[in-house]
Amino acid sequence: MEQSQHNFYELFRQLGLPSDKASIERFIAEHRGLPETTKISTAPFWTQSQRDFLLKALQDDADWAPMVDQLNVELHESHTRLQQPELPTSG
């Protein structure tokens, strides 16, 4: 059976969070920079039901897993690496 494909908008709705583009971008910007040792399902900003959903999605390799994985990548990105200005090359 083929797994259904979800997107960030649906994942945020499933988590009970605002799911418009601006809200998703704001959420990611506010929570970006999770330490590498912090699993997405144990991040301190989730409610218990959100933690349970994320953990189950990953453990069961559910159809939500690819989107949870993508959110995990986004939240573990470094603030400084993403905002580092491009420096001119010396020549």
Coordinates of N, CA, C and O in Angstrom, one line a residue:
M1 N 0.9 -1.2 0.0 CA 0.0 0.0 0.0 C 0.9 1.2 0.0 O 1.8 1.3 0.8
E2 N 0.6 2.2 -0.8 CA 1.4 3.4 -0.9 C 1.0 4.4 0.2 O -0.1 4.6 0.5
Q3 N 2.1 5.0 0.8 CA 1.9 5.9 1.9 C 1.4 7.2 1.3 O 1.8 7.6 0.2
S4 N 0.5 7.9 2.0 CA 0.0 9.2 1.5 C 1.1 10.3 1.8 O 1.9 10.1 2.7
Q5 N 1.1 11.3 1.0 CA 2.1 12.4 1.1 C 1.4 13.5 1.8 O 0.4 14.0 1.4
H6 N 2.1 14.0 2.9 CA 1.6 15.2 3.6 C 2.5 16.3 3.3 O 3.6 16.2 2.9
N7 N 2.1 17.5 3.7 CA 2.9 18.7 3.6 C 3.0 19.4 5.0 O 2.4 19.0 5.9
F8 N 3.8 20.5 5.1 CA 4.0 21.2 6.3 C 2.7 21.8 6.8 O 2.4 21.8 8.0
Y9 N 1.9 22.3 5.9 CA 0.6 22.9 6.3 C -0.3 21.8 7.1 O -0.8 22.1 8.1
E10 N -0.3 20.6 6.5 CA -1.1 19.6 7.2 C -0.5 19.1 8.5 O -1.2 18.8 9.4
L11 N 0.9 19.0 8.5 CA 1.6 18.6 9.7 C 1.3 19.6 10.8 O 1.0 19.2 12.0
F12 N 1.4 20.9 10.5 CA 1.1 21.9 11.6 C -0.4 21.9 12.0 O -0.6 22.0 13.2
R13 N -1.3 21.6 11.1 CA -2.7 21.4 11.5 C -2.8 20.2 12.4 O -3.5 20.3 13.4
Q14 N -2.2 19.1 12.1 CA -2.2 17.9 12.9 C -1.7 18.1 14.3 O -2.2 17.6 15.2
L15 N -0.7 19.0 14.4 CA -0.1 19.3 15.7 C -0.9 20.4 16.4 O -0.5 20.7 17.6
G16 N -1.9 20.9 15.8 CA -2.8 21.9 16.5 C -2.1 23.3 16.5 O -2.5 24.1 17.3
L17 N -1.3 23.5 15.5 CA -0.6 24.8 15.4 C -1.1 25.6 14.2 O -1.7 25.0 13.3
P18 N -1.0 26.9 14.3 CA -1.4 27.7 13.1 C -0.6 27.2 11.9 O 0.6 26.9 12.0
S19 N -1.4 27.1 10.8 CA -0.8 26.4 9.6 C -0.7 27.2 8.4 O -0.5 26.7 7.3
D20 N -0.8 28.5 8.5 CA -0.5 29.4 7.4 C 1.0 29.6 7.2 O 1.8 29.3 8.1
K21 N 1.4 30.0 6.0 CA 2.8 30.1 5.7 C 3.6 31.0 6.7 O 4.6 30.6 7.1
A22 N 3.0 32.1 7.0 CA 3.7 33.1 7.9 C 3.9 32.4 9.3 O 4.9 32.6 9.9
S23 N 2.9 31.8 9.8 CA 2.9 31.1 11.1 C 3.9 30.0 11.1 O 4.7 29.9 12.1
I24 N 4.0 29.2 10.1 CA 5.0 28.1 10.0 C 6.4 28.7 10.0 O 7.3 28.2 10.7
E25 N 6.6 29.7 9.2 CA 7.9 30.3 9.1 C 8.3 30.9 10.4 O 9.5 30.8 10.8
R26 N 7.4 31.6 11.1 CA 7.7 32.2 12.4 C 8.0 31.1 13.4 O 9.0 31.2 14.2
F27 N 7.2 30.0 13.4 CA 7.5 28.9 14.4 C 8.9 28.4 14.2 O 9.6 28.2 15.1
I28 N 9.2 28.1 12.9 CA 10.6 27.5 12.7 C 11.7 28.5 13.0 O 12.7 28.2 13.7
A29 N 11.5 29.8 12.7 CA 12.5 30.8 13.1 C 12.6 30.9 14.6 O 13.8 31.1 15.1
E30 N 11.5 30.8 15.3 CA 11.6 31.0 16.8 C 12.2 29.8 17.5 O 12.8 29.9 18.6
H31 N 12.1 28.6 16.9 CA 12.6 27.4 17.5 C 13.8 26.7 16.9 O 14.3 25.7 17.3
R32 N 14.3 27.4 15.8 CA 15.5 26.9 15.1 C 16.7 26.9 16.0 O 16.8 27.7 16.9
G33 N 17.6 26.0 15.8 CA 18.8 25.9 16.6 C 18.8 24.9 17.7 O 19.5 25.0 18.6
L34 N 17.9 23.9 17.6 CA 17.9 22.8 18.6 C 19.2 22.1 18.6 O 19.9 21.9 17.6
P35 N 19.7 21.8 19.8 CA 21.0 21.1 19.9 C 20.9 19.8 19.2 O 19.8 19.1 19.2
E36 N 22.0 19.3 18.6 CA 22.0 18.0 17.9 C 21.6 16.9 18.8 O 21.1 15.9 18.3
T37 N 21.8 17.0 20.1 CA 21.5 16.0 21.1 C 20.0 15.9 21.4 O 19.6 15.0 22.1
T38 N 19.2 16.9 21.0 CA 17.8 17.0 21.3 C 17.0 16.4 20.2 O 17.1 16.9 19.0
K39 N 16.2 15.3 20.5 CA 15.4 14.7 19.5 C 14.2 15.7 19.3 O 13.7 16.3 20.2
I40 N 13.6 15.7 18.1 CA 12.5 16.5 17.8 C 11.3 16.3 18.8 O 10.7 17.2 19.3
S41 N 11.1 15.0 19.1 CA 10.0 14.6 20.0 C 10.2 15.0 21.5 O 9.3 15.0 22.3
T42 N 11.4 15.4 21.8 CA 11.7 15.8 23.2 C 12.0 17.3 23.4 O 12.4 17.8 24.4
A43 N 11.8 18.1 22.3 CA 12.1 19.5 22.4 C 11.1 20.1 23.4 O 10.0 19.7 23.5
P44 N 11.6 21.1 24.1 CA 10.8 21.6 25.3 C 9.5 22.4 24.9 O 8.7 22.6 25.8
F45 N 9.4 22.8 23.6 CA 8.2 23.6 23.3 C 7.0 22.8 22.9 O 5.9 23.4 22.6
W46 N 7.0 21.5 22.8 CA 5.8 20.7 22.5 C 5.0 20.4 23.7 O 5.5 20.3 24.8
T47 N 3.7 20.3 23.4 CA 2.8 19.7 24.5 C 3.0 18.2 24.5 O 3.6 17.7 23.6
Q48 N 2.5 17.6 25.5 CA 2.6 16.1 25.6 C 2.0 15.4 24.4 O 2.6 14.5 23.9
S49 N 0.8 15.9 24.0 CA 0.2 15.2 22.9 C 0.9 15.4 21.6 O 1.0 14.5 20.7
Q50 N 1.6 16.6 21.4 CA 2.4 16.8 20.2 C 3.6 15.9 20.3 O 4.0 15.3 19.3
R51 N 4.2 15.8 21.4 CA 5.4 14.9 21.6 C 5.0 13.4 21.2 O 5.7 12.8 20.5
D52 N 3.9 13.0 21.7 CA 3.4 11.7 21.5 C 3.2 11.4 20.0 O 3.6 10.4 19.4
F53 N 2.6 12.4 19.3 CA 2.3 12.3 17.9 C 3.6 12.2 17.1 O 3.8 11.3 16.3
L54 N 4.6 13.1 17.4 CA 5.8 13.1 16.7 C 6.6 11.8 16.9 O 7.1 11.2 16.0
L55 N 6.6 11.3 18.1 CA 7.3 10.1 18.5 C 6.7 8.9 17.8 O 7.4 8.1 17.1
K56 N 5.4 8.8 17.8 CA 4.7 7.7 17.2 C 4.9 7.7 15.6 O 5.1 6.7 15.0
A57 N 4.8 8.9 15.1 CA 5.0 9.0 13.6 C 6.4 8.5 13.2 O 6.5 7.8 12.2
L58 N 7.4 8.8 14.0 CA 8.8 8.3 13.7 C 9.0 6.9 14.0 O 9.5 6.1 13.2
Q59 N 8.5 6.4 15.1 CA 8.7 5.0 15.5 C 7.9 4.1 14.6 O 8.5 3.0 14.3
D60 N 6.7 4.4 14.2 CA 5.9 3.6 13.3 C 6.3 3.8 11.8 O 5.7 3.1 11.0
D61 N 7.2 4.7 11.5 CA 7.5 5.1 10.2 C 6.2 5.4 9.4 O 5.9 4.9 8.3
A62 N 5.3 6.1 10.1 CA 4.0 6.4 9.6 C 4.1 7.4 8.3 O 5.2 7.9 8.0
D63 N 3.0 7.6 7.7 CA 3.0 8.4 6.5 C 3.4 9.9 6.8 O 3.7 10.7 6.0
W64 N 3.3 10.2 8.1 CA 3.8 11.6 8.6 C 5.3 11.6 8.7 O 5.8 12.7 8.8
A65 N 6.0 10.5 8.8 CA 7.4 10.5 9.1 C 8.3 11.4 8.2 O 9.1 12.1 8.7
P66 N 8.0 11.4 6.9 CA 8.9 12.3 6.0 C 8.7 13.8 6.4 O 9.7 14.5 6.4
M67 N 7.5 14.2 6.7 CA 7.3 15.6 7.1 C 7.9 15.9 8.5 O 8.5 17.0 8.7
V68 N 7.8 14.9 9.4 CA 8.4 15.1 10.7 C 9.9 15.2 10.6 O 10.6 16.0 11.2
D69 N 10.5 14.3 9.7 CA 11.9 14.4 9.4 C 12.3 15.7 8.9 O 13.4 16.3 9.3
Q70 N 11.6 16.3 8.0 CA 11.9 17.6 7.4 C 11.8 18.7 8.5 O 12.7 19.5 8.5
L71 N 10.8 18.6 9.3 CA 10.7 19.6 10.4 C 11.9 19.5 11.3 O 12.5 20.5 11.8
N72 N 12.3 18.2 11.6 CA 13.5 18.0 12.4 C 14.7 18.7 11.9 O 15.5 19.3 12.6
V73 N 14.9 18.5 10.6 CA 16.1 19.1 9.9 C 16.0 20.7 10.1 O 17.0 21.3 10.4
E74 N 14.8 21.2 9.8 CA 14.6 22.7 9.9 C 14.9 23.2 11.3 O 15.5 24.2 11.4
L75 N 14.4 22.5 12.3 CA 14.6 22.9 13.7 C 16.0 22.7 14.2 O 16.4 23.4 15.1
H76 N 16.8 21.9 13.6 CA 18.2 21.7 14.0 C 19.2 22.6 13.3 O 20.3 22.6 13.6
E77 N 18.7 23.3 12.3 CA 19.6 24.2 11.6 C 20.0 25.3 12.5 O 19.3 25.7 13.4
S78 N 21.2 25.8 12.3 CA 21.8 26.8 13.2 C 21.3 28.2 12.7 O 21.3 28.5 11.5
H79 N 21.0 29.0 13.7 CA 20.7 30.4 13.4 C 21.8 31.1 12.7 O 21.6 31.8 11.7
T80 N 23.0 31.0 13.2 CA 24.2 31.7 12.7 C 24.5 31.3 11.3 O 24.9 32.1 10.4
R81 N 24.5 30.0 11.0 CA 24.8 29.5 9.7 C 23.8 30.0 8.7 O 24.2 30.3 7.6
L82 N 22.6 30.1 9.0 CA 21.6 30.5 8.0 C 21.6 32.0 7.8 O 21.2 32.5 6.8
Q83 N 22.1 32.8 8.8 CA 22.0 34.2 8.7 C 23.4 34.8 8.5 O 23.6 36.0 8.4
Q84 N 24.4 34.0 8.3 CA 25.8 34.4 8.0 C 25.8 35.2 6.7 O 25.4 34.6 5.7
P85 N 26.3 36.4 6.7 CA 26.3 37.1 5.4 C 27.4 36.6 4.5 O 28.3 36.0 4.9
E86 N 27.1 36.8 3.2 CA 28.1 36.3 2.2 C 29.2 37.3 2.2 O 29.0 38.5 2.0
L87 N 30.4 36.9 2.4 CA 31.6 37.8 2.4 C 32.2 37.9 1.0 O 32.3 37.0 0.3
P88 N 32.6 39.2 0.7 CA 33.3 39.3 -0.6 C 34.6 38.6 -0.7 O 35.3 38.4 0.4
T89 N 34.9 38.1 -1.8 CA 36.2 37.4 -2.0 C 37.3 38.4 -2.2 O 37.1 39.4 -2.8
S90 N 38.5 38.1 -1.6 CA 39.6 39.1 -1.9 C 40.2 38.8 -3.2 O 40.3 37.7 -3.7
G91 N 40.6 39.8 -3.9 CA 41.1 39.5 -5.2 C 42.1 40.5 -5.6 O 42.8 40.8 -6.3

